[in-house]
Coordinates of C-alpha atoms in Angstrom, one line a residue:
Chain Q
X1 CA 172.5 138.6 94.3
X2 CA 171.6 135.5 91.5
X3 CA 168.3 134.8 91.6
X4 CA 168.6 131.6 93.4
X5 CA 169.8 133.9 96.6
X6 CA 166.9 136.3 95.5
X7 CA 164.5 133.7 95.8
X8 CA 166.0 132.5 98.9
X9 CA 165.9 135.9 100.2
X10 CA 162.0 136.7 99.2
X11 CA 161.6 133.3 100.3
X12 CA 162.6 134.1 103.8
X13 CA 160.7 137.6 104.3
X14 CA 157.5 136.0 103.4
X15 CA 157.9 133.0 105.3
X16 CA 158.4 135.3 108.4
X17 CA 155.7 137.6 107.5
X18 CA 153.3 135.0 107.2
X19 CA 154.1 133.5 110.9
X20 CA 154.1 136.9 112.5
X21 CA 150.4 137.4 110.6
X22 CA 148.7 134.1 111.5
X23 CA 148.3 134.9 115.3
X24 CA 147.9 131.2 116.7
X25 CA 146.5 132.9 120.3
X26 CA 143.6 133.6 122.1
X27 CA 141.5 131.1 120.1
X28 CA 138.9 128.6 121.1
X29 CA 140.4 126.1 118.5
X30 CA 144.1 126.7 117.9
X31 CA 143.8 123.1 115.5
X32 CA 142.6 125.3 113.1
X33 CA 145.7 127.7 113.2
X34 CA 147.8 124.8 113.1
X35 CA 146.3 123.3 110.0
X36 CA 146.6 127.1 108.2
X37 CA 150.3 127.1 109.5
X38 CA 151.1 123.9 108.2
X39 CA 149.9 124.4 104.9
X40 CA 151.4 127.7 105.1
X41 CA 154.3 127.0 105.7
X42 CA 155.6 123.6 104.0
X43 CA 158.5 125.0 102.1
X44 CA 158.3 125.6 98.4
X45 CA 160.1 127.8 96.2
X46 CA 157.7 130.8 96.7
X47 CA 157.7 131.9 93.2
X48 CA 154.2 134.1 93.6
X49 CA 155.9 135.8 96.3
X50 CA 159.1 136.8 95.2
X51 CA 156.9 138.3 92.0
X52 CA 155.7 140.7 93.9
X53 CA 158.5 141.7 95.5
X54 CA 160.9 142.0 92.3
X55 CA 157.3 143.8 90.0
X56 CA 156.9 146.4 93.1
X57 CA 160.9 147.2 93.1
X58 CA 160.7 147.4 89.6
X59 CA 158.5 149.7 89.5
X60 CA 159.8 152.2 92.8
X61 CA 158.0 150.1 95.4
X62 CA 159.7 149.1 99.1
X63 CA 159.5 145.1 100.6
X64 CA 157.3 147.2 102.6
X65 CA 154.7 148.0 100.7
X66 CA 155.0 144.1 99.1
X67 CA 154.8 142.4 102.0
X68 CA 150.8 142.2 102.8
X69 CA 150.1 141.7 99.0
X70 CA 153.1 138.7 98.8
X71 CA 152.0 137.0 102.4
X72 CA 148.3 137.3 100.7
X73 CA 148.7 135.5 97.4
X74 CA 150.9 132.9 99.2
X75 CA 148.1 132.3 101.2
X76 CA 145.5 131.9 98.1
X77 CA 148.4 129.6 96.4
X78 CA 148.4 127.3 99.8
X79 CA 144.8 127.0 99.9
X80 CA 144.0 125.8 96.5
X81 CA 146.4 123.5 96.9
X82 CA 144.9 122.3 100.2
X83 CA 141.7 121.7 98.7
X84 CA 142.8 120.4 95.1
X85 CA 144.4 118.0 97.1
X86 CA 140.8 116.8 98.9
X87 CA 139.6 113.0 98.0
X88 CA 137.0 114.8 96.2
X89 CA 139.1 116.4 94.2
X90 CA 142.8 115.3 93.2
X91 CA 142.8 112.9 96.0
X92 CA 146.4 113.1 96.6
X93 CA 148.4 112.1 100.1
X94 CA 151.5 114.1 99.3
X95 CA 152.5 117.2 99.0
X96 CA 156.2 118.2 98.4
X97 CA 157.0 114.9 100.2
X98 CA 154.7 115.4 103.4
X99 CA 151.5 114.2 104.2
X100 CA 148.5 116.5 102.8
X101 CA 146.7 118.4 105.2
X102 CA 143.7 116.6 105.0
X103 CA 146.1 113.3 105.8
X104 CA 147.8 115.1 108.4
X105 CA 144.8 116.5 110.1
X106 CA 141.3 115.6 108.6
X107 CA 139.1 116.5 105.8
X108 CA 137.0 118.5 107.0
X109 CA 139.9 120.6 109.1
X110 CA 141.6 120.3 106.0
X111 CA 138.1 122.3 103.5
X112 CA 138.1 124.9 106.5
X113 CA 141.7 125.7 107.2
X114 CA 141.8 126.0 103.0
X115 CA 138.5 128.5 103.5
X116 CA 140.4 130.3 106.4
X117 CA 143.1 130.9 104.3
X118 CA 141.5 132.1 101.3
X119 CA 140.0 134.7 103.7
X120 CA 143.1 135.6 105.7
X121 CA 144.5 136.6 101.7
X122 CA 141.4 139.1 101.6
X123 CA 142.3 139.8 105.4
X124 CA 145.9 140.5 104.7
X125 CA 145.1 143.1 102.1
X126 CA 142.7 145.1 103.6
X127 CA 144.9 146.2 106.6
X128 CA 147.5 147.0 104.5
X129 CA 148.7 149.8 106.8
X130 CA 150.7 153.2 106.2
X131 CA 152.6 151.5 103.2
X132 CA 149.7 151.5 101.6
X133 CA 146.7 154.2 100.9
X134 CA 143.6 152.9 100.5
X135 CA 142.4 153.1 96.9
X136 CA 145.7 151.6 95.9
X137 CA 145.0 148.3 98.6
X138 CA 141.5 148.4 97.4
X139 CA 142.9 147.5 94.1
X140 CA 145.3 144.9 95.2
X141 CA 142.2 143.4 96.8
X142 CA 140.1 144.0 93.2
X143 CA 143.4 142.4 91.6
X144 CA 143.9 139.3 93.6
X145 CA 139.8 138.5 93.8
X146 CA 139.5 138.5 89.8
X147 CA 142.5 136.0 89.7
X148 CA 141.7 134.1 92.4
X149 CA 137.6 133.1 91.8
X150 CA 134.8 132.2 89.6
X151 CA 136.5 133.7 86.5
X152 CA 139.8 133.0 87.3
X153 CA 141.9 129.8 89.3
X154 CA 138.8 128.6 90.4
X155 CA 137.1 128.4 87.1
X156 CA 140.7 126.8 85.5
X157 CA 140.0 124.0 88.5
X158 CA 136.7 123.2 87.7
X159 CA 137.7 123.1 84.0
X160 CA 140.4 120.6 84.9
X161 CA 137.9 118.2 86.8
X162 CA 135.4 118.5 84.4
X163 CA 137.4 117.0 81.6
X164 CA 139.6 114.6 83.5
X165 CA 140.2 111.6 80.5
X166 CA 138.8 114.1 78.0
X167 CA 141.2 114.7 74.7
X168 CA 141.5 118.4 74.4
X169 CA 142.5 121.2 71.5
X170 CA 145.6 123.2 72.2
X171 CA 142.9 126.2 72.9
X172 CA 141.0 124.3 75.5
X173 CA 145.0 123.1 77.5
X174 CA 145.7 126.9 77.1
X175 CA 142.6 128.5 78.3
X176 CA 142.9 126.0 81.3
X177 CA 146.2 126.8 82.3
X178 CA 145.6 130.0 81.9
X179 CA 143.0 130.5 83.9
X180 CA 143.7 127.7 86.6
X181 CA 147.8 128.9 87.1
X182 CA 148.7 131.5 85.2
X183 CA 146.1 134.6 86.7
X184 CA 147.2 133.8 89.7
X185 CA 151.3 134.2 88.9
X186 CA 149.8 137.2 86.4
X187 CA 148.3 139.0 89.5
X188 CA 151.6 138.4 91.0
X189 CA 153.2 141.2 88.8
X190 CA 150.6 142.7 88.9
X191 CA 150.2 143.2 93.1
X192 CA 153.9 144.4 93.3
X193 CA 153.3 146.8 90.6
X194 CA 150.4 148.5 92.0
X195 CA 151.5 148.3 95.7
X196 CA 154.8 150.1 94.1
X197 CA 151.7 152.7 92.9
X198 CA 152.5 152.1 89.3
X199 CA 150.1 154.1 87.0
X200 CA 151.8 154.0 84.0
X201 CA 149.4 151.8 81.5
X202 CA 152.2 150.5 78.9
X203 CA 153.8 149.5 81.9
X204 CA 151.4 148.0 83.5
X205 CA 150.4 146.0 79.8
X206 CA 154.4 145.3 79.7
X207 CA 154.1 143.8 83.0
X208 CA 150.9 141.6 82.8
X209 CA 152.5 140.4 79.2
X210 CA 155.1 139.0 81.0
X211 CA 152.9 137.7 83.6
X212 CA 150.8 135.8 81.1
X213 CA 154.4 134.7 79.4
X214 CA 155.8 133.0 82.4
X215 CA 152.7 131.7 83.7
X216 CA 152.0 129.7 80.5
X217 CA 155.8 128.8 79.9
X218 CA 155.7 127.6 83.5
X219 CA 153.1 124.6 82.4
X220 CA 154.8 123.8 79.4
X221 CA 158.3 123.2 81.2
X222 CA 156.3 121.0 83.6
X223 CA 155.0 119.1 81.1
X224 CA 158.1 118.8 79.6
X225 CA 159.5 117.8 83.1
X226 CA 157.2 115.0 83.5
X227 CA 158.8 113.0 80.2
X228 CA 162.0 114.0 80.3
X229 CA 162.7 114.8 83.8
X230 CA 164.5 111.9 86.3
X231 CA 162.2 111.0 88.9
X232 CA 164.2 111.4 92.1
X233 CA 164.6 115.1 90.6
X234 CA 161.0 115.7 90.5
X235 CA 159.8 114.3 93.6
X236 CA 157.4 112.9 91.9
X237 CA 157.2 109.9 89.5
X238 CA 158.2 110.8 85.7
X239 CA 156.0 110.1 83.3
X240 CA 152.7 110.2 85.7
X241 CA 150.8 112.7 83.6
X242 CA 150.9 110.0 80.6
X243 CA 150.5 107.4 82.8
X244 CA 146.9 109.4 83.6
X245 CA 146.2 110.2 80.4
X246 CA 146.8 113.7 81.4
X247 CA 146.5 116.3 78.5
X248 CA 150.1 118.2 78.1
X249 CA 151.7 119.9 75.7
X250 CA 153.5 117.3 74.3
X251 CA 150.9 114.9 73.9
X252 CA 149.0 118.0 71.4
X253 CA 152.6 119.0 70.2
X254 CA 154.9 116.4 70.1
X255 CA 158.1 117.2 72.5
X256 CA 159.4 119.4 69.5
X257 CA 156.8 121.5 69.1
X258 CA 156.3 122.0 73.2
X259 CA 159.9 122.9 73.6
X260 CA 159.7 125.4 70.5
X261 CA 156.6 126.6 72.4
X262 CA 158.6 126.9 75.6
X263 CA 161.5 129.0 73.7
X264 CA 158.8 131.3 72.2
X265 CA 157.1 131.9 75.2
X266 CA 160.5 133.0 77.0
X267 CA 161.1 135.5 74.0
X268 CA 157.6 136.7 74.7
X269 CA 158.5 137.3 78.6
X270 CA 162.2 139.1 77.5
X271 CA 160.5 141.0 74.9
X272 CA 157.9 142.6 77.1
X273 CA 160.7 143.7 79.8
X274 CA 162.5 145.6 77.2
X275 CA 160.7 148.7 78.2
X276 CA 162.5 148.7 81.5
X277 CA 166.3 147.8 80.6
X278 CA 168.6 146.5 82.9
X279 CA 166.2 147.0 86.0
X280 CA 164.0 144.4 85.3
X281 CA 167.1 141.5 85.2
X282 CA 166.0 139.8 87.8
X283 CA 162.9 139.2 86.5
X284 CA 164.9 138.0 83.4
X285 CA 166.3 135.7 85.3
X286 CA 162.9 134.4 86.4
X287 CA 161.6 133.8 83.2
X288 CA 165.0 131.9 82.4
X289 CA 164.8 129.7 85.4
X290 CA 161.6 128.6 84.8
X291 CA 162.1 127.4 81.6
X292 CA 165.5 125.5 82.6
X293 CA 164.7 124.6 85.6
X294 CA 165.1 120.2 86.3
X295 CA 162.5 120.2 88.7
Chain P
X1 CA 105.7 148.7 105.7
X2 CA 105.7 146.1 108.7
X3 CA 108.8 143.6 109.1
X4 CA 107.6 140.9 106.5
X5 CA 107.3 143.6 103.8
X6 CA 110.5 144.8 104.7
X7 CA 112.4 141.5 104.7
X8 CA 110.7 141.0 101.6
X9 CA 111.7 144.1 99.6
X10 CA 115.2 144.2 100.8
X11 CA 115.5 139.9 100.3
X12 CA 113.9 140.9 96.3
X13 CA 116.4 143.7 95.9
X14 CA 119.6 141.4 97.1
X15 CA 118.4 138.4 94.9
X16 CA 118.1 140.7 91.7
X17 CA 121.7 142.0 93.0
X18 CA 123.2 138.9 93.1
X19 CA 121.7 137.8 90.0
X20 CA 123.3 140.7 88.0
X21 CA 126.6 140.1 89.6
X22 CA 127.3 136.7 88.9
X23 CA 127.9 136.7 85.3
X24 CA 127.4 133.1 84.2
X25 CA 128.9 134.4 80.3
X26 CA 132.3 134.3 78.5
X27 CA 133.4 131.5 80.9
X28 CA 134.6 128.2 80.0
X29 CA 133.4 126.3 82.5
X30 CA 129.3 127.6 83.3
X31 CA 128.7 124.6 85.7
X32 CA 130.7 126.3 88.3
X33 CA 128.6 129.4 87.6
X34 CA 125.4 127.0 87.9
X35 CA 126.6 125.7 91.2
X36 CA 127.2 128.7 92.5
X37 CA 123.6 130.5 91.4
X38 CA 122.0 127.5 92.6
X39 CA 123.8 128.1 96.0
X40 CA 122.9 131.7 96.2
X41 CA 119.2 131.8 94.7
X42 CA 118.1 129.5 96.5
X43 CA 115.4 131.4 99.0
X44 CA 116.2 132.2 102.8
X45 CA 115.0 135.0 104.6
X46 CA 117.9 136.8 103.9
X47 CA 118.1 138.4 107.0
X48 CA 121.7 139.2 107.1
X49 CA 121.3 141.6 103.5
X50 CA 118.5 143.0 105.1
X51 CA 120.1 143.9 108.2
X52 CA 122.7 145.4 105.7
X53 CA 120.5 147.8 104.2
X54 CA 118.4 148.6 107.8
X55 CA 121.5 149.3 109.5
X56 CA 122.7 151.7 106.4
X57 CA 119.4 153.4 106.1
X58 CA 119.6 154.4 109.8
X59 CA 123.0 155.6 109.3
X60 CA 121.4 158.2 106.8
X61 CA 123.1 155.8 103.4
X62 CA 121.1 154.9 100.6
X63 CA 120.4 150.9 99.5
X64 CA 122.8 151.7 96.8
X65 CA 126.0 152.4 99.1
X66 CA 124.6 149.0 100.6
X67 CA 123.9 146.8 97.6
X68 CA 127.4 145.5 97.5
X69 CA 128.0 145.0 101.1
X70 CA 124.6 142.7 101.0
X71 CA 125.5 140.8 98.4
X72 CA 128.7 139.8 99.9
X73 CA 127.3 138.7 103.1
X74 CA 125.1 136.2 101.3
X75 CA 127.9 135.2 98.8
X76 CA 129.6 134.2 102.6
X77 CA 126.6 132.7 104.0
X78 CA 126.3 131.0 101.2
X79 CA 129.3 129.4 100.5
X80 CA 129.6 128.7 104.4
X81 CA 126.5 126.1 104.1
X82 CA 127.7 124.9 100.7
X83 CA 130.8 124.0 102.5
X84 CA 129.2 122.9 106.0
X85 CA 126.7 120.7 103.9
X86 CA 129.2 118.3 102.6
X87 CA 130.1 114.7 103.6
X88 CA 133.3 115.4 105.7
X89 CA 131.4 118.3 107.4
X90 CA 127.6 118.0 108.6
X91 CA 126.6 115.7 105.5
X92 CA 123.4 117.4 105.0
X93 CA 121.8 115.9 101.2
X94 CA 119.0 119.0 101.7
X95 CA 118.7 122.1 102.7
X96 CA 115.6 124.6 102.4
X97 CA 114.0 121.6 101.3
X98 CA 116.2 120.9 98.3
X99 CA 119.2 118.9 97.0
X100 CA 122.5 120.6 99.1
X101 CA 124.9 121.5 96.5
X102 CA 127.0 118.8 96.3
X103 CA 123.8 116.0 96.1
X104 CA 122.6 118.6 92.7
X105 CA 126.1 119.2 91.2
X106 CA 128.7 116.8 93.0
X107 CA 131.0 117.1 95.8
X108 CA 134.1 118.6 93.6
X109 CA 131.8 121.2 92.7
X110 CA 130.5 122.1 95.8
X111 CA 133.6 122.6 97.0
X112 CA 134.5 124.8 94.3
X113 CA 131.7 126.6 94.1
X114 CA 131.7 127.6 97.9
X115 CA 135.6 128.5 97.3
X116 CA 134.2 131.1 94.1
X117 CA 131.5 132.3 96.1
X118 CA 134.0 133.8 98.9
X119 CA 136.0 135.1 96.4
X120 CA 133.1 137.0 94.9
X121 CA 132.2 138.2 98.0
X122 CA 135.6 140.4 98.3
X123 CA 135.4 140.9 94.6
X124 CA 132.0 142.5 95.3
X125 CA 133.7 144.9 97.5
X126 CA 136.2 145.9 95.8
X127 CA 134.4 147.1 93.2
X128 CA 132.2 149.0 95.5
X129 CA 131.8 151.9 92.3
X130 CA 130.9 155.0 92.7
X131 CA 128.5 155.1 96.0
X132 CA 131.5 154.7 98.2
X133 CA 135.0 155.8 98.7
X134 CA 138.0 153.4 98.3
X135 CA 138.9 154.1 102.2
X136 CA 135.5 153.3 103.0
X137 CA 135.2 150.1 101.1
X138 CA 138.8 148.7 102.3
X139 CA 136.8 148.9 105.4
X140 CA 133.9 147.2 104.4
X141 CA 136.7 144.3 103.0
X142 CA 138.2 144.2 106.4
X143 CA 134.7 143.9 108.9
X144 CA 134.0 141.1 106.1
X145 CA 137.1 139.1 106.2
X146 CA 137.8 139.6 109.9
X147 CA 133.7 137.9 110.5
X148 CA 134.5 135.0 108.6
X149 CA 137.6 134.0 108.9
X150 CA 139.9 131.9 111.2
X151 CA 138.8 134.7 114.0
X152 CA 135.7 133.8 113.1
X153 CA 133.3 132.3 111.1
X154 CA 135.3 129.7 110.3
X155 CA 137.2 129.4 113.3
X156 CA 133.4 128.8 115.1
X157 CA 132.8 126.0 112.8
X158 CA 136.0 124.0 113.7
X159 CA 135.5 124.2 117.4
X160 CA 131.6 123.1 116.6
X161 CA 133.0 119.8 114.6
X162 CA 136.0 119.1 117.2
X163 CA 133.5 119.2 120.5
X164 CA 130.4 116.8 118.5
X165 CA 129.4 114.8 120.8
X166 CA 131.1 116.7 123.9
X167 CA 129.3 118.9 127.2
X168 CA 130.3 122.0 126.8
X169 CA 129.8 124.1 129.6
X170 CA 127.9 127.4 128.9
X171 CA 130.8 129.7 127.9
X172 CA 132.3 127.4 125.6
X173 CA 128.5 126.8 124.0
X174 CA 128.2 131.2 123.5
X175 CA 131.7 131.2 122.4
X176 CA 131.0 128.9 119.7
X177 CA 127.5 130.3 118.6
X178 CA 129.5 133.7 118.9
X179 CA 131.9 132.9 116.1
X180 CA 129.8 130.2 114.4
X181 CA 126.8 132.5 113.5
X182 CA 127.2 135.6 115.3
X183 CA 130.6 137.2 113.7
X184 CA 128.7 137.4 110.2
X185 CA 125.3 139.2 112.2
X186 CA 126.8 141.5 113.9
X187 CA 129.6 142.0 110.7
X188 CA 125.6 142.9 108.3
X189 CA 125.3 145.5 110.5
X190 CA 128.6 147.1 110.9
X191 CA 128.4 146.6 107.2
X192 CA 125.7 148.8 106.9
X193 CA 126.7 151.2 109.2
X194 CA 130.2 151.5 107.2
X195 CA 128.9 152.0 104.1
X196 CA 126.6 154.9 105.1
X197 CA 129.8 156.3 106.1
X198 CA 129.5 156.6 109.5
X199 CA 131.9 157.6 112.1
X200 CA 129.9 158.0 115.1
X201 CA 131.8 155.8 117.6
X202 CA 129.2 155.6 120.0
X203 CA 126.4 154.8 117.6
X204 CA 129.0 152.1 116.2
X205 CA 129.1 150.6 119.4
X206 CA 125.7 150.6 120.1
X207 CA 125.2 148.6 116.7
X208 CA 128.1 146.1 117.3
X209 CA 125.7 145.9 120.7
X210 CA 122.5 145.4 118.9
X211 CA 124.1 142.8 116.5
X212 CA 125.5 140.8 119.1
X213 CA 122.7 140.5 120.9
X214 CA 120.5 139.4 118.0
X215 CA 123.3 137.0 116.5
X216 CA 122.6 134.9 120.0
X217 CA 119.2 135.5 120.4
X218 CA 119.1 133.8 117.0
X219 CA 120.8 130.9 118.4
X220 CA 119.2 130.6 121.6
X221 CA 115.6 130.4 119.6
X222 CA 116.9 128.0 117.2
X223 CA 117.7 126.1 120.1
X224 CA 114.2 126.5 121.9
X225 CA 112.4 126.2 118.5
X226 CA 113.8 122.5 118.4
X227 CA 111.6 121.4 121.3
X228 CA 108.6 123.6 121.2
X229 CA 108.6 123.9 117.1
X230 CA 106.3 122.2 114.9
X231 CA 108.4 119.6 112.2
X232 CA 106.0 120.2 109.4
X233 CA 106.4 124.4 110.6
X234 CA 110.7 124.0 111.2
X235 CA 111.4 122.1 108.0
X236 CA 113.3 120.0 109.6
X237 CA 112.6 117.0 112.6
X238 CA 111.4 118.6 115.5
X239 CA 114.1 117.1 118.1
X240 CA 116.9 116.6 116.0
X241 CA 119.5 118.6 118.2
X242 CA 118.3 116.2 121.3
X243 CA 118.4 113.0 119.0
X244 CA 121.7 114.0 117.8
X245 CA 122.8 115.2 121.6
X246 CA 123.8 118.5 120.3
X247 CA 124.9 121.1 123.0
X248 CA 122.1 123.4 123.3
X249 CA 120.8 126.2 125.3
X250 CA 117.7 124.2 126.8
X251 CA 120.1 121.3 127.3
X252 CA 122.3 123.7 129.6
X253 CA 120.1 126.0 131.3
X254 CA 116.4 124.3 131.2
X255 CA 114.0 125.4 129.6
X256 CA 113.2 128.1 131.4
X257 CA 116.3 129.2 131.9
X258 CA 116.5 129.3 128.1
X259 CA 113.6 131.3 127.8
X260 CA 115.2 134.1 130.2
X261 CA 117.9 134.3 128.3
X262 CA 116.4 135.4 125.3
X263 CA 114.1 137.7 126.8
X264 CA 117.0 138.7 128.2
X265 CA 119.4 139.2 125.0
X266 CA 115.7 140.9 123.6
X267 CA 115.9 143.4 125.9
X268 CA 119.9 143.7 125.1
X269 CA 119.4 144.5 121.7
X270 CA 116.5 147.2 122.5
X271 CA 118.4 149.0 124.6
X272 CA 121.1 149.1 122.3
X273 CA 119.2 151.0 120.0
X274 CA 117.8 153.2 122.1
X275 CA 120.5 156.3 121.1
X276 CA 118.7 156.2 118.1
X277 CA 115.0 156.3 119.1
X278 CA 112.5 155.6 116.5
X279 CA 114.4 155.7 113.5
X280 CA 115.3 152.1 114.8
X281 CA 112.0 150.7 114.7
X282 CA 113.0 148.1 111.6
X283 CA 115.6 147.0 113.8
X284 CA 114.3 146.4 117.0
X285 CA 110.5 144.8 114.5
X286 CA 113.6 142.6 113.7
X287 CA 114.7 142.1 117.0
X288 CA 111.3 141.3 117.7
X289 CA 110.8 138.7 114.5
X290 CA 113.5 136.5 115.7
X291 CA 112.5 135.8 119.6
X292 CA 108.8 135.6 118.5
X293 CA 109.2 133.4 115.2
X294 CA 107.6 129.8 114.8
X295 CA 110.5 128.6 112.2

């Protein structure tokens, strides 16, 4: 399989998982449901997702025993972005070309079916079933909390709004990221390794390095993608982060020094795979289609 | 100690909990933190942590297998009203006679804050520590999530905010007090019972009973409290639910009929404890507290 069949593939298990978990019956408002399921399930490439999967094979794990922890942080994914899209918050009215939920619904369907969701994660995890013993789901839900909350993609949010116009130092755009996309696609590797039962600590350190590699070379390439990518491409206008005054990158680095960033970041994500050859190519082949990817 | 001690020692012992817990240092972004400690310490009885602890102590646990699970199901409540409090939801610009948390911080910040709260109620959990085995504290993760979210909690407060304004007959009025505010009741003192470890599946049943019963009893005096109460005593305008033609329990049955119903969910939750005789005095003094209180 490429990885673009891979993805497809991971794509399509958690997508099915997901409808089979979020039971739409015997409820006194199925609305609710419906707003869940539509933010659910909207498409996108399902990066977080197939993370898991390929981290838990790498390390000895079934699809089995990936499937709760994938399904969950798919769910935490689609409810920050149901909420960052509120009017209190980005304000935006669409989302990979389709109305947000609180424009498809209503705001406040829109806060609770985001609450709901967040919840369903935690949900997800602890019935994690034969596939899973305990301790080890108790630490996928110990893993996915810390990313998800008050000192993880939370805290990167509130970062963001809080400095909305503000100029800041490379540290500041990198602690930002960091925490408000790149725990959560960290904790990614880091579910599929541990619902594999990984114990080994330089692998798990390999892992997380590459977590934290990808996750940061992720935001530069969009950055990158919002000057020099082609609007149609996108699906979203080119140039909008300057147009906003957004900090990137390459308004701190010049588009140089971003794309020298990019390259070293993608070294950084090969380099810590090395300790698991050949078997961890496909997540080589993540980390190169993120940073080559046109849109 | 009589009831008011009680709720007072166990309400002390949560609030010092909570304030240990949430770390407000190392964290680039400490309004968030703010928000969320101004959501959390801000008074209430606290009778869902103290049903925590009453329920564990009668399960033969300590209050430090319970600590955990009682913070969480304030970190819930909490966010809950953070989130119920804002514009597109009830609108409320106090509560407990303060600023809600989006009037003191803003309305991007209440929603975030609520959103970091939930988290840290499952990251509570999950590191549940010594006191209490993995297995055991999945299950604590699981009573938690299932209470609050779309099968619950939440799922109670989207049926309340579709049917404003609507008569809803008296089914559809318990249904929605049962999710709304009855889930996380009866989930404090399966909570407790859970963390002391016990297996007992009649004695389990006969809690889920008692909490049940209580988590409407609740309701149904709220209710009655709105007509009979005292505004300077409630804290809020005697008659609001009738000015804002709120489905109610007086508005349904009389009030009377009201009346009977709570003596009659009273008696419910008594019986229930009966399999454990006196040892359930705190319990059924609490039972007691909320059919008899002015506020």
């Amino acid at each position: 399989m490429d990885l673009q069949q891979e993805l497809k593939h991971w794509a399509t298990r958690v997508e099915h998982n997901l409808g089979l978990y979020l039971v739409r019956e015997t409820c006194i408002e199925p609305r609710l449901i419906d707003a869940m399921r539509y933010a659910l399930l909207s498409g996108g490439k399902r990066v977080r997702p197939a993370l898991v999967y390929m981290s838990c094979k790498l390390c000895g794990g079934t699809p089995e025993q990936a499937d709760r922890a994938a399904a969950a942080i798919e769910a935490i994914h689609s409810y920050s972005l149901v909420h960052d899209d509120l009017p209190a918050m980005d304000d935006d009215e669409l989302r990979r070309g389709r109305p947000t939920c609180h424009i498809a619904f209503d705001e406040a369907t829109a806060i609770l079916a985001g609450d709901a969701l967040q919840c369903f994660a935690f949900e997800l995890l602890s019935n994690a079933g034969a596939d899973i013993e305990p301790g080890r789901a108790l630490q996928l839900v110990s893993i996915l909390a810390r990313a998800s909350g008050a000192h993880g993609m939370v805290m990167g949010q509130a970062f963001d709004l809080a400095h909305v116009g503000d100029r800041l130092t490379l540290s500041q755009l990198q602690a930002m990221h960091t925490f408000k996309t790149g725990r959560l696609i960290t904790a990614s590797v880091m579910l599929g390794a541990s619902a594999a039962g990984c114990n080994d600590s330089e692998l798990l350190k390999a892992l997380q390095r590459y977590g934290d590699a990808i996750g940061l070379a992720f935001q530069v390439k969009d950055d990158l993608l919002d000057i020099e990518g082609d609007t149609a491409t996108l699906g979203k206008p080119q140039g909008s982060d300057q147009a906003q005054n957004k900090p990137t990158y390459p308004s701190l680095l010049g588009i140089d020094g971003a794309r020298s960033k990019l390259s070293q970041l993608h070294a950084e994500a090969l380099d810590a795979l090395k300790p698991f050859g050949i078997a961890a190519s496909a997540l080589a082949n993540l980390a190169q289609y993120i940073v080559t990817r046109d849109h």
